[in-house]
Coordinates of C-alpha atoms in Angstrom, one line a residue:
M124 CA 74.6 145.9 50.8
T125 CA 74.7 144.8 54.4
V126 CA 72.5 145.2 57.5
L127 CA 74.4 145.9 60.7
V128 CA 72.7 144.8 64.0
V129 CA 73.9 146.2 67.3
G130 CA 72.6 144.0 70.2
G131 CA 72.1 140.9 68.1
S132 CA 72.5 138.7 71.1
S133 CA 69.6 140.5 72.9
Q134 CA 66.1 139.0 73.2
I135 CA 64.9 141.0 70.1
G136 CA 68.0 140.1 68.2
H137 CA 67.4 136.4 68.9
F138 CA 64.3 136.6 66.7
L139 CA 65.5 139.3 64.3
L140 CA 68.7 137.8 63.0
P141 CA 67.1 134.6 61.5
R142 CA 64.4 136.8 59.8
L143 CA 67.1 139.0 58.3
V144 CA 69.1 136.1 57.1
A145 CA 66.0 134.6 55.5
G146 CA 65.5 137.9 53.6
G147 CA 68.7 137.2 51.8
E148 CA 70.7 140.4 52.6
P149 CA 74.2 140.0 54.2
V150 CA 74.0 140.5 58.0
M151 CA 76.7 141.7 60.4
A152 CA 76.2 141.8 64.2
L153 CA 78.3 143.8 66.6
S154 CA 79.2 142.1 69.9
R155 CA 81.6 142.9 72.8
I156 CA 82.4 139.2 72.9
A157 CA 84.1 137.3 70.0
R158 CA 81.6 134.9 68.4
P159 CA 82.0 132.5 65.6
A160 CA 80.2 133.1 62.3
G161 CA 77.2 130.9 61.8
D162 CA 73.6 130.8 60.7
G163 CA 74.3 133.4 58.0
V164 CA 75.5 136.1 60.4
Q165 CA 79.0 137.5 60.5
W166 CA 79.8 138.6 64.0
L167 CA 82.1 141.5 64.6
R168 CA 83.9 142.2 67.9
G169 CA 83.4 145.8 69.0
A170 CA 81.3 148.3 70.9
L171 CA 79.7 151.6 70.4
P172 CA 80.6 154.4 70.2
D173 CA 84.4 154.2 69.9
A174 CA 85.3 150.5 69.2
V175 CA 83.6 149.8 65.9
P176 CA 85.7 147.9 63.3
A177 CA 85.7 148.8 59.6
L178 CA 82.4 148.3 57.9
P179 CA 81.2 147.7 54.4
T180 CA 78.5 149.9 52.8
L181 CA 75.4 149.5 54.9
S182 CA 71.8 149.5 53.8
A183 CA 70.5 149.6 57.4
I184 CA 71.6 149.9 61.0
I185 CA 69.5 148.3 63.6
S186 CA 70.3 148.8 67.3
F187 CA 68.9 147.4 70.5
G188 CA 71.5 149.0 72.6
P189 CA 71.8 152.4 74.4
L190 CA 70.6 155.2 72.2
Q191 CA 73.2 157.8 73.2
A192 CA 76.1 155.4 72.3
L193 CA 74.5 154.9 68.9
A194 CA 74.0 158.6 68.4
D195 CA 77.6 159.3 69.4
W196 CA 78.9 156.8 66.9
L197 CA 76.7 158.0 64.1
A198 CA 77.8 161.6 64.7
Q199 CA 81.4 160.6 64.0
A200 CA 81.0 157.7 61.5
T201 CA 81.7 157.9 57.8
L202 CA 78.7 156.3 56.1
A203 CA 77.9 155.9 52.5
D204 CA 74.4 155.8 51.0
A205 CA 72.7 157.1 54.2
P206 CA 71.6 153.7 55.7
R207 CA 68.1 153.4 57.3
V208 CA 68.4 153.5 61.1
I209 CA 66.0 151.6 63.4
A210 CA 66.5 151.6 67.2
T211 CA 64.6 150.6 70.3
S212 CA 64.0 152.9 73.3
S213 CA 61.5 152.0 76.0
M214 CA 58.1 153.1 77.2
S215 CA 60.0 153.8 80.5
A216 CA 60.8 157.2 78.8
E217 CA 57.2 158.1 79.7
T218 CA 56.1 155.7 82.5
K219 CA 59.1 156.6 84.7
R220 CA 59.1 160.3 83.9
D221 CA 57.2 161.3 87.0
S222 CA 58.5 158.5 89.3
M223 CA 59.0 159.2 93.0
V224 CA 62.5 157.6 92.7
P225 CA 65.1 160.1 91.3
A226 CA 67.1 157.3 89.7
E227 CA 64.0 156.2 87.7
R228 CA 63.3 159.8 86.6
E229 CA 66.9 159.9 85.4
I230 CA 66.4 156.7 83.3
A231 CA 63.4 158.4 81.6
R232 CA 65.4 161.6 81.0
L233 CA 68.3 159.7 79.5
L234 CA 66.0 157.7 77.2
R235 CA 64.3 160.8 75.9
A236 CA 67.7 162.6 75.5
G237 CA 69.0 159.6 73.6
E238 CA 66.1 159.7 71.2
V239 CA 66.7 163.4 70.5
A240 CA 70.4 162.8 70.0
L241 CA 69.8 160.0 67.6
A242 CA 67.4 162.1 65.6
A243 CA 70.0 164.8 65.4
A244 CA 72.8 162.5 64.4
C245 CA 70.7 160.9 61.7
A246 CA 69.8 164.3 60.3
R247 CA 73.5 165.1 60.0
Q248 CA 74.1 161.9 58.2
G249 CA 71.0 162.2 56.0
C250 CA 69.6 158.9 57.4
A251 CA 66.0 158.2 57.9
W252 CA 65.3 156.9 61.4
T253 CA 62.6 155.2 63.4
V254 CA 62.5 154.5 67.1
L255 CA 60.3 151.8 68.7
R256 CA 59.3 152.2 72.3
P257 CA 58.3 148.7 73.6
T258 CA 56.5 148.0 76.8
L259 CA 57.4 144.9 79.0
V260 CA 59.3 142.6 76.6
Y261 CA 59.3 138.8 77.0
G262 CA 59.7 135.7 74.9
A263 CA 63.3 134.5 74.8
G264 CA 64.2 133.9 78.4
L265 CA 66.5 136.9 78.4
D266 CA 64.4 139.6 79.9
K267 CA 65.0 141.0 83.4
S268 CA 61.4 141.3 84.4
L269 CA 59.1 138.2 84.0
T270 CA 61.8 135.5 83.4
P271 CA 63.6 136.0 86.8
I272 CA 60.2 135.8 88.5
A273 CA 59.3 132.6 86.7
R274 CA 62.7 131.0 87.4
R275 CA 62.6 131.9 91.1
A276 CA 59.1 130.4 91.4
L277 CA 60.5 127.1 89.8
R278 CA 63.2 127.0 92.4
T279 CA 61.1 127.8 95.4
R280 CA 57.8 126.4 94.3
L281 CA 56.2 129.6 95.5
F282 CA 54.8 132.2 93.1
P283 CA 54.2 135.7 94.7
I284 CA 51.3 137.6 93.1
P285 CA 51.1 141.2 94.2
A286 CA 47.8 143.0 94.4
G287 CA 47.5 145.8 91.9
R288 CA 44.9 147.4 89.7
G289 CA 47.2 148.7 87.0
L290 CA 47.1 147.3 83.4
R291 CA 50.1 145.8 81.7
Q292 CA 50.7 145.0 78.0
P293 CA 53.6 142.6 77.6
V294 CA 55.0 142.4 74.1
H295 CA 56.7 139.4 72.6
A296 CA 60.3 140.1 71.3
D297 CA 59.5 138.5 68.0
D298 CA 56.7 141.0 67.4
I299 CA 59.2 143.8 67.9
A300 CA 61.5 142.1 65.5
Q301 CA 58.7 142.0 62.9
A302 CA 58.1 145.7 63.6
V303 CA 61.7 146.4 62.9
L304 CA 61.5 144.7 59.5
A305 CA 58.3 146.5 58.6
A306 CA 59.8 149.8 59.6
L307 CA 62.8 149.2 57.2
E308 CA 60.3 149.0 54.3
C309 CA 58.0 151.8 55.4
P310 CA 59.1 155.4 54.4
A311 CA 56.1 156.8 56.3
A312 CA 57.6 155.5 59.5
A313 CA 60.7 157.7 59.1
G314 CA 61.2 160.3 61.8
R315 CA 58.7 158.7 64.2
V316 CA 58.8 157.3 67.7
L317 CA 56.4 154.5 67.7
S318 CA 55.0 152.8 70.8
I319 CA 54.6 149.0 70.7
G320 CA 52.8 147.0 73.3
G321 CA 51.4 143.5 73.2
G322 CA 48.1 142.5 71.8
E323 CA 46.4 142.3 75.2
R324 CA 46.0 144.5 78.2
L325 CA 45.9 142.6 81.5
L326 CA 45.6 143.5 85.2
Y327 CA 48.8 143.0 87.0
P328 CA 47.6 139.9 88.9
Q329 CA 46.2 138.4 85.7
M330 CA 49.6 138.8 84.0
F331 CA 51.3 137.0 86.9
A332 CA 48.7 134.3 87.0
R333 CA 49.3 133.5 83.3
V334 CA 53.0 133.3 83.9
R335 CA 52.4 130.9 86.8
R336 CA 50.1 128.7 84.6
S337 CA 52.8 128.5 81.9
L338 CA 55.4 126.9 84.3
P339 CA 56.3 123.2 83.8
R340 CA 56.0 122.5 87.5
A341 CA 53.2 123.3 90.0
T342 CA 53.8 126.3 92.3
V343 CA 51.8 127.7 95.2
P344 CA 50.4 131.2 94.6
V345 CA 51.3 133.6 97.4
W346 CA 48.9 136.6 97.3
L347 CA 50.6 139.8 98.5
P348 CA 47.9 142.2 99.8
A349 CA 48.1 145.9 99.2
W350 CA 48.9 146.8 102.9
L351 CA 52.0 144.6 102.7
L352 CA 53.1 146.2 99.5
R353 CA 52.7 149.7 101.1
L354 CA 54.8 148.5 104.0
G355 CA 57.5 147.2 101.7
R356 CA 57.5 150.5 99.8
R357 CA 58.3 152.3 103.0
L358 CA 60.8 149.8 104.4
Y359 CA 62.7 148.9 101.3
P360 CA 63.6 152.0 99.1
P361 CA 64.7 150.0 96.0
L362 CA 61.2 148.7 95.6
R363 CA 59.5 152.1 95.9
G364 CA 59.4 152.8 92.2
P365 CA 58.1 149.4 91.0
L366 CA 55.6 149.0 93.9
S367 CA 54.3 152.6 93.4
R368 CA 53.4 151.6 89.8
L369 CA 51.3 148.6 90.6
D370 CA 48.1 150.6 90.4
R371 CA 49.1 152.6 87.3
D372 CA 48.4 151.5 83.7
L373 CA 51.7 150.9 81.9
V374 CA 50.4 150.4 78.3
A375 CA 51.1 151.5 74.8
D376 CA 48.9 152.9 72.1
N377 CA 49.4 150.7 69.1
D378 CA 47.3 152.7 66.7
E379 CA 50.2 154.3 64.8
L380 CA 52.1 151.0 64.8
Q381 CA 49.2 149.2 63.2
R382 CA 48.4 152.0 60.7
L383 CA 51.9 152.4 59.5
L384 CA 53.6 149.0 59.9
H385 CA 50.5 146.7 59.9
I386 CA 51.8 144.9 62.9
Q387 CA 49.3 143.1 65.2
P388 CA 51.2 142.0 68.3
R389 CA 50.1 138.7 69.8
P390 CA 48.1 138.3 73.0
F391 CA 49.9 137.3 76.1
Q392 CA 49.9 133.5 76.1
P393 CA 53.3 132.4 77.5
D394 CA 54.6 128.9 77.6
A395 CA 57.4 127.2 79.5
A396 CA 59.9 127.5 76.8
M397 CA 59.8 131.3 77.1
W398 CA 61.5 131.3 80.4
V399 CA 64.6 129.3 79.2
A400 CA 67.4 131.3 77.7
P401 CA 68.6 130.2 74.3
R402 CA 71.9 128.3 74.1
R403 CA 74.9 130.4 73.1
S404 CA 77.2 129.3 70.4
P405 CA 80.6 128.0 71.8

């Protein structure tokens, strides 16, 4: 049978697809953009929930896209053999739950609602499901958090490092890919939402300092004091949410992940290659 991957061009998909192909099972990946077949992956053009082409019998469905779209498609799809379903959510479902910014609270609400909808859709299809909630994801140069900071520093030769007492736990995208594969083979992980963070918890300035040290060119550290960040929070509303979390711990409890899936995420040791996006096939 075949594994279907939704979001195969994402940073987690970048690491997962080669691992699936190496496992020997046929792999299909759904993309909004037409892509040539290659490296053992058959790319299908389509999108959830209403533009999915005909599919063969599936052994598993893996999605790194919006949970609600996946749930809506599953609710109407005709599936044989009740494929295993693995999807990613985000720790933002919890960390932004009580944000002072209404838009961030809405993000958290939508994530939790998507998890509930996915569980319900899988129950109707008779599919076992597992949801992974990663923390800050890095590793393929495709993230929208650390990579833009690293690239901006390379352009300007300045690296802002904000004051903050909160802990961060960045997780490598390949560790999430390995957790996905482990969940596929773990019946005990069915029906669970599992947090996944990196193998190391760092103070916010420590995390930024490691990113800076990983860059291929020298940059000047620019320390941003707490009073300046408070001023920015008042004067620039879009930054209120992120700046308000600088002193909060945004971490994951990996105990269930390690007990069930035997995954030990790596510590945060970035290198310069992690801030360069992979080349796309023509």
